Short mmCIF file of C-alpha atoms in Angstrom, two decimals:
data_model
loop_
_atom_site.label_atom_id
_atom_site.label_comp_id
_atom_site.label_asym_id
_atom_site.label_seq_id
_atom_site.Cartn_x
_atom_site.Cartn_y
_atom_site.Cartn_z
CA MET A 583 161.87 155.76 -20.16
CA ALA A 584 163.33 153.10 -18.14
CA SER A 585 164.95 155.70 -15.86
CA GLN A 586 161.56 157.47 -15.42
CA ASN A 587 159.81 154.04 -14.46
CA GLN A 588 162.62 153.37 -11.77
CA SER A 589 162.27 156.72 -10.31
CA GLN A 590 158.39 156.51 -10.28
CA THR A 591 158.84 153.07 -8.47
CA GLN A 592 161.31 154.46 -5.87
CA SER A 593 159.01 157.45 -5.19
CA GLN A 594 156.08 155.18 -4.74
CA SER A 595 158.05 152.92 -2.28
CA GLN A 596 159.25 156.15 -0.33
CA SER A 597 155.79 157.02 -0.34
CA GLN A 598 154.46 153.90 1.07
CA SER A 599 157.38 153.02 3.75
CA PRO A 600 155.99 155.25 6.55
CA VAL A 601 152.48 153.79 6.28
CA ASP A 602 154.02 150.27 6.04
CA THR A 603 156.29 150.84 9.38
CA GLY A 604 153.25 152.59 11.05
CA SER A 605 151.14 149.48 10.18
CA GLN A 606 153.89 147.26 11.42
CA ARG A 607 154.35 148.84 14.69
CA LEU A 608 150.54 149.09 15.29
CA ASP A 609 150.55 145.15 14.50
CA LYS A 610 153.37 144.75 16.92
CA ASP A 611 151.83 146.82 19.78
CA THR A 612 148.35 145.07 19.15
CA ARG A 613 150.31 141.72 19.62
CA GLU A 614 152.18 142.93 22.81
CA THR A 615 148.63 144.22 24.09
CA LEU A 616 147.01 140.81 23.48
CA VAL A 617 149.83 138.85 24.95
CA SER A 618 149.77 141.12 28.24
CA VAL A 619 146.00 140.66 28.53
CA ALA A 620 146.25 136.98 28.14
CA ARG A 621 149.16 136.66 30.59
CA HIS A 622 147.25 138.57 33.24
CA GLY A 623 143.99 136.86 32.58
CA LEU A 624 145.88 133.45 33.09
CA LEU A 625 147.47 134.78 36.31
CA LEU A 626 143.89 135.91 37.44
CA VAL A 627 142.51 132.47 36.90
CA TRP A 628 145.53 130.65 38.53
CA SER A 629 145.36 133.03 41.59
CA PHE A 630 141.63 132.29 42.01
CA VAL A 631 142.16 128.62 41.77
CA VAL A 632 145.01 128.71 44.39
CA LEU A 633 143.10 131.24 46.60
CA PHE A 634 139.74 129.93 46.60
CA PRO A 635 140.27 126.54 48.80
CA LEU A 636 141.62 129.28 51.36
CA TYR A 637 138.66 131.42 51.27
CA TRP A 638 136.41 128.50 51.28
CA LEU A 639 137.99 127.56 54.40
CA ALA A 640 138.07 130.97 56.11
CA SER A 641 134.24 131.50 55.11
CA MET A 642 133.40 127.97 56.75
CA SER A 643 135.29 129.01 59.89
CA LEU A 644 133.06 132.11 60.10
CA LYS A 645 129.56 130.27 59.67
CA PRO A 646 127.36 129.22 62.42
CA PRO A 647 127.70 125.51 63.08
CA GLY A 648 124.43 124.79 61.03
CA GLU A 649 125.34 126.54 58.15
CA ALA A 650 128.99 125.39 57.61
CA ASN A 651 128.04 122.18 55.78
CA ALA A 652 125.04 123.32 54.20
CA LEU A 653 124.13 122.27 50.52
CA PRO A 654 123.83 124.34 48.39
CA PRO A 655 126.34 126.51 50.27
CA ASP A 656 125.31 129.90 51.65
CA TRP A 657 127.42 132.55 49.60
CA LEU A 658 125.79 135.26 51.72
CA PHE A 659 125.79 134.83 55.49
CA LEU A 660 126.23 136.61 58.84
CA PRO A 661 129.95 136.27 59.64
CA THR A 662 130.52 135.09 63.33
CA VAL A 663 133.52 134.20 65.55
CA TYR A 664 131.44 131.12 67.46
CA ASN A 665 133.76 128.69 66.37
CA TYR A 666 137.10 130.70 67.31
CA ILE A 667 135.80 131.56 70.80
CA GLN A 668 134.84 127.52 71.27
CA LEU A 669 138.30 126.84 70.04
CA ALA A 670 139.97 129.49 72.31
CA GLN A 671 138.01 128.20 75.28
CA ASP A 672 139.10 124.46 74.57
CA GLY A 673 142.12 123.68 76.71
CA ALA A 674 143.15 120.56 74.90
CA PHE A 675 143.59 122.78 71.65
CA LEU A 676 145.55 125.30 73.44
CA ALA A 677 147.68 122.57 74.92
CA ALA A 678 148.20 120.97 71.39
CA PHE A 679 148.86 124.41 69.80
CA ALA A 680 151.60 125.28 72.46
CA ASN A 681 153.21 121.72 71.86
CA SER A 682 153.52 122.35 68.30
CA VAL A 683 155.08 125.85 68.61
CA VAL A 684 157.50 124.75 71.22
CA MET A 685 158.54 121.36 69.35
CA VAL A 686 158.61 122.89 65.97
CA SER A 687 160.56 125.90 66.85
CA ALA A 688 163.13 123.97 68.98
CA SER A 689 163.50 121.49 66.04
CA VAL A 690 164.18 124.37 63.67
CA VAL A 691 166.91 125.85 66.12
CA LEU A 692 168.38 122.44 66.56
CA VAL A 693 168.56 121.38 63.01
CA LEU A 694 170.18 124.63 62.07
CA LEU A 695 173.03 124.21 64.95
CA ILE A 696 173.57 120.86 63.50
CA GLY A 697 173.11 121.10 59.66
CA VAL A 698 174.79 124.49 59.01
CA PRO A 699 178.14 123.59 60.57
CA ALA A 700 178.08 120.16 59.02
CA ALA A 701 177.21 121.87 55.56
CA TYR A 702 180.15 124.27 55.88
CA VAL A 703 182.59 121.40 56.72
CA LEU A 704 181.44 119.30 53.79
CA SER A 705 181.84 122.32 51.61
CA ARG A 706 185.32 123.83 52.78
CA TYR A 707 187.34 120.54 53.98
CA ASP A 708 188.31 117.47 52.31
CA ILE A 709 186.26 114.76 53.79
CA PRO A 710 187.14 111.14 52.79
CA MET A 711 184.01 109.49 50.79
CA GLU A 712 182.29 113.02 50.74
CA ARG A 713 179.94 112.02 48.10
CA ASP A 714 179.13 108.66 49.89
CA VAL A 715 178.60 110.73 53.12
CA LEU A 716 176.15 113.22 51.07
CA VAL A 717 174.12 110.07 49.61
CA TRP A 718 173.92 108.49 53.11
CA ILE A 719 172.65 111.87 54.62
CA LEU A 720 169.94 111.98 51.70
CA SER A 721 168.99 108.34 51.99
CA SER A 722 167.19 109.07 55.36
CA ARG A 723 164.75 111.00 53.39
CA MET A 724 164.33 108.49 50.53
CA LEU A 725 162.18 106.01 52.70
CA PRO A 726 158.71 106.52 53.11
CA PRO A 727 157.61 107.84 56.64
CA ILE A 728 155.31 104.85 56.88
CA ALA A 729 158.32 102.29 56.60
CA VAL A 730 160.42 104.11 59.43
CA VAL A 731 157.52 104.99 62.00
CA ILE A 732 157.47 101.40 63.66
CA PRO A 733 161.21 101.30 64.28
CA PHE A 734 161.26 104.70 65.77
CA PHE A 735 158.09 103.45 67.81
CA VAL A 736 160.21 100.85 69.33
CA ILE A 737 163.19 103.09 69.82
CA PHE A 738 161.15 105.72 71.50
CA ARG A 739 159.63 103.12 73.80
CA GLU A 740 162.89 101.74 74.98
CA LEU A 741 164.55 105.31 75.40
CA ASN A 742 161.34 106.50 77.17
CA LEU A 743 160.79 109.22 74.70
CA PHE A 744 157.15 108.08 73.64
CA ASP A 745 154.61 110.90 73.92
CA SER A 746 157.30 113.40 75.20
CA ARG A 747 158.24 116.73 73.53
CA ILE A 748 162.06 116.02 73.55
CA GLY A 749 161.25 112.99 71.54
CA MET A 750 159.25 114.73 68.92
CA VAL A 751 161.85 117.52 68.63
CA PHE A 752 164.55 114.97 67.71
CA MET A 753 162.06 113.33 65.43
CA TYR A 754 161.37 116.66 63.53
CA VAL A 755 165.24 117.04 63.39
CA SER A 756 165.83 113.70 61.73
CA ILE A 757 163.06 114.69 59.16
CA ASN A 758 164.74 118.02 58.15
CA LEU A 759 168.45 117.55 58.88
CA SER A 760 169.38 116.21 55.06
CA LEU A 761 167.43 118.99 53.61
CA VAL A 762 169.37 121.59 55.69
CA VAL A 763 172.72 119.93 54.95
CA TRP A 764 172.25 119.55 51.22
CA VAL A 765 170.59 122.94 50.71
CA MET A 766 173.32 124.75 52.72
CA LYS A 767 176.22 122.75 51.16
CA ALA A 768 175.06 124.15 47.89
CA PHE A 769 175.13 127.86 49.43
CA PHE A 770 178.62 127.52 51.03
CA ASP A 771 179.91 126.41 47.55
CA GLY A 772 178.72 129.46 46.03
CA ILE A 773 180.55 131.82 48.66
CA PRO A 774 184.07 132.42 47.38
CA GLU A 775 186.71 131.20 49.73
CA THR A 776 188.62 134.40 48.94
CA LEU A 777 186.30 136.31 51.45
CA GLU A 778 187.72 134.02 54.15
CA GLU A 779 191.22 134.13 53.02
CA ALA A 780 190.79 137.92 52.98
CA ALA A 781 189.38 137.99 56.48
CA ARG A 782 192.32 135.63 57.89
CA VAL A 783 194.74 138.09 56.31
CA ASP A 784 193.38 140.73 58.36
CA GLY A 785 193.71 138.38 61.40
CA ALA A 786 190.81 136.71 61.86
CA THR A 787 190.83 133.03 62.89
CA ARG A 788 188.80 130.42 60.84
CA PHE A 789 185.90 130.43 63.18
CA GLN A 790 185.96 134.12 63.10
CA GLY A 791 185.91 134.13 59.38
CA PHE A 792 182.96 131.46 59.43
CA ARG A 793 180.84 133.60 61.94
CA LYS A 794 181.63 136.99 60.63
CA VAL A 795 182.03 136.60 56.91
CA VAL A 796 180.45 133.05 55.65
CA LEU A 797 177.34 133.21 57.97
CA PRO A 798 176.23 136.67 57.02
CA ALA A 799 176.64 135.96 53.10
CA ALA A 800 174.48 132.69 53.70
CA LYS A 801 171.81 134.27 55.66
CA PRO A 802 169.33 134.09 52.88
CA GLY A 803 169.96 130.09 52.72
CA ILE A 804 169.55 129.77 56.40
CA PHE A 805 166.25 131.66 56.52
CA SER A 806 164.98 129.66 53.48
CA VAL A 807 165.90 126.16 55.01
CA ALA A 808 164.43 127.52 58.51
CA ILE A 809 161.18 128.10 56.57
CA ILE A 810 160.95 124.90 54.87
CA SER A 811 161.95 123.06 58.20
CA PHE A 812 159.30 124.83 60.16
CA ILE A 813 156.61 124.14 57.56
CA PHE A 814 157.69 120.38 57.04
CA ALA A 815 157.71 119.80 60.80
CA TRP A 816 154.51 121.99 61.37
CA ILE A 817 152.19 119.96 59.07
CA GLU A 818 153.79 116.65 60.10
CA LEU A 819 150.97 114.11 61.21
CA LEU A 820 151.95 110.37 60.91
CA PHE A 821 154.70 110.52 63.50
CA GLY A 822 152.55 112.42 65.75
CA LEU A 823 149.85 110.08 65.49
CA VAL A 824 152.23 107.10 66.27
CA LEU A 825 154.58 108.54 68.78
CA THR A 826 152.36 110.80 70.94
CA ASN A 827 149.36 109.80 72.99
CA PHE A 828 148.36 112.87 75.34
CA LYS A 829 151.18 114.85 76.57
CA ALA A 830 153.03 115.85 73.32
CA VAL A 831 150.10 115.67 71.03
CA PRO A 832 150.87 118.21 68.15
CA VAL A 833 147.97 120.57 66.75
CA THR A 834 147.79 118.61 63.49
CA LEU A 835 146.71 115.46 65.41
CA PHE A 836 144.20 117.76 67.45
CA VAL A 837 142.59 119.13 64.10
CA TYR A 838 142.21 115.63 62.63
CA SER A 839 140.25 114.74 65.94
CA PHE A 840 137.32 116.90 64.57
CA ILE A 841 136.83 114.25 61.75
CA GLY A 842 134.88 111.43 63.61
CA SER A 843 133.44 108.18 62.57
CA ARG A 844 129.86 109.27 61.86
CA SER A 845 130.20 113.09 61.53
CA ILE A 846 132.55 116.02 60.92
CA GLU A 847 132.49 119.44 62.99
CA TRP A 848 133.08 121.34 59.75
CA GLY A 849 132.97 124.74 61.60
CA MET A 850 135.32 123.83 64.27
CA LEU A 851 137.78 121.94 61.58
CA ALA A 852 137.91 124.99 59.44
CA ALA A 853 138.66 127.32 62.51
CA ALA A 854 141.41 125.04 63.72
CA SER A 855 143.02 124.82 60.29
CA MET A 856 142.89 128.60 60.05
CA ALA A 857 144.63 128.81 63.38
CA MET A 858 147.20 126.43 62.18
CA ILE A 859 147.86 128.38 59.15
CA LEU A 860 148.39 131.66 61.06
CA PRO A 861 151.89 131.11 62.54
CA VAL A 862 153.27 129.94 59.06
CA VAL A 863 151.95 133.24 57.50
CA VAL A 864 153.42 135.21 60.31
CA PHE A 865 156.96 133.44 60.16
CA LEU A 866 156.78 133.68 56.23
CA ILE A 867 156.22 137.50 56.50
CA ALA A 868 158.83 137.92 59.07
CA VAL A 869 161.53 136.39 56.74
CA ASN A 870 160.01 137.22 53.57
CA LYS A 871 162.89 139.60 52.28
CA TYR A 872 165.32 136.85 52.53
CA LEU A 873 163.10 134.02 50.65
CA ALA A 874 163.62 135.01 47.02
CA ALA A 875 167.33 135.09 47.30
CA GLY A 876 167.32 131.89 49.48
CA LEU A 877 165.45 129.90 47.01
CA SER A 878 168.30 130.36 44.48
CA PHE A 879 170.23 128.01 46.54
CA GLY A 880 173.51 130.25 46.34
CA VAL A 881 173.67 130.68 42.42
CA VAL A 882 173.41 134.33 42.86
CA ILE A 883 176.58 134.58 45.11
CA LYS A 884 178.78 132.45 43.20
CA GLU A 885 181.47 134.00 41.17
#
């Protein structure tokens, strides 16, 4: 009798197991679907929060002067390029824009020429008090800009660098050099030295190994620090405000001029801001394929 009951229980459990398994699978699929929907919903909300200021700026730049600061805002309007035409005909804006392009591009090239070899030397050679040297380089970024702008003003005035493009290039280099050295040192630490040793076995010199083996491997890091240095220099305002007057005025300072003491030219301000964003976007698109690998700071390369 007991054996009959046991066999009935086993038969019942066998008959219920496919249903239970299907129910569990259905519950698992439902949970995964809900998690996926929630994740995509959060991403949509986050994208809206991030992109809405950019949309607001772009829409304001395309409104006529009388509607740019209207309250409540006009969500439906006839777009016009009036502000951009006024901006393109403004010689002072074009000069400031050209100043920024020339000064920032030159500073990025110069900071890479100085910072990349310096990072390589700190990574590959035994430098006395290396850690102290690295901390000293980083200390230049620890002070707030307002604390060093007055000494720089005195130095620039004594060296006749005030309101000059060369002076602003050196200023941008001093801002970004510590960043380039620290990030590129991490990259070079992640590149195996055996690659250079193999190149030297094949007859390459130390410099040829650096140029033909190490630099190509560190290309993502170089592009990453170039992007960050470009952005930091492009958006800099305080040093341009104190160290320039007319000839070397950057575009950030010119955009700030649309904010008056009694009124703000919202349409022109938005159009100039959109024009400022354009070079950064073009630069990011041009080197986009190196950006993801570069932001890993060499971890991917390391053995």
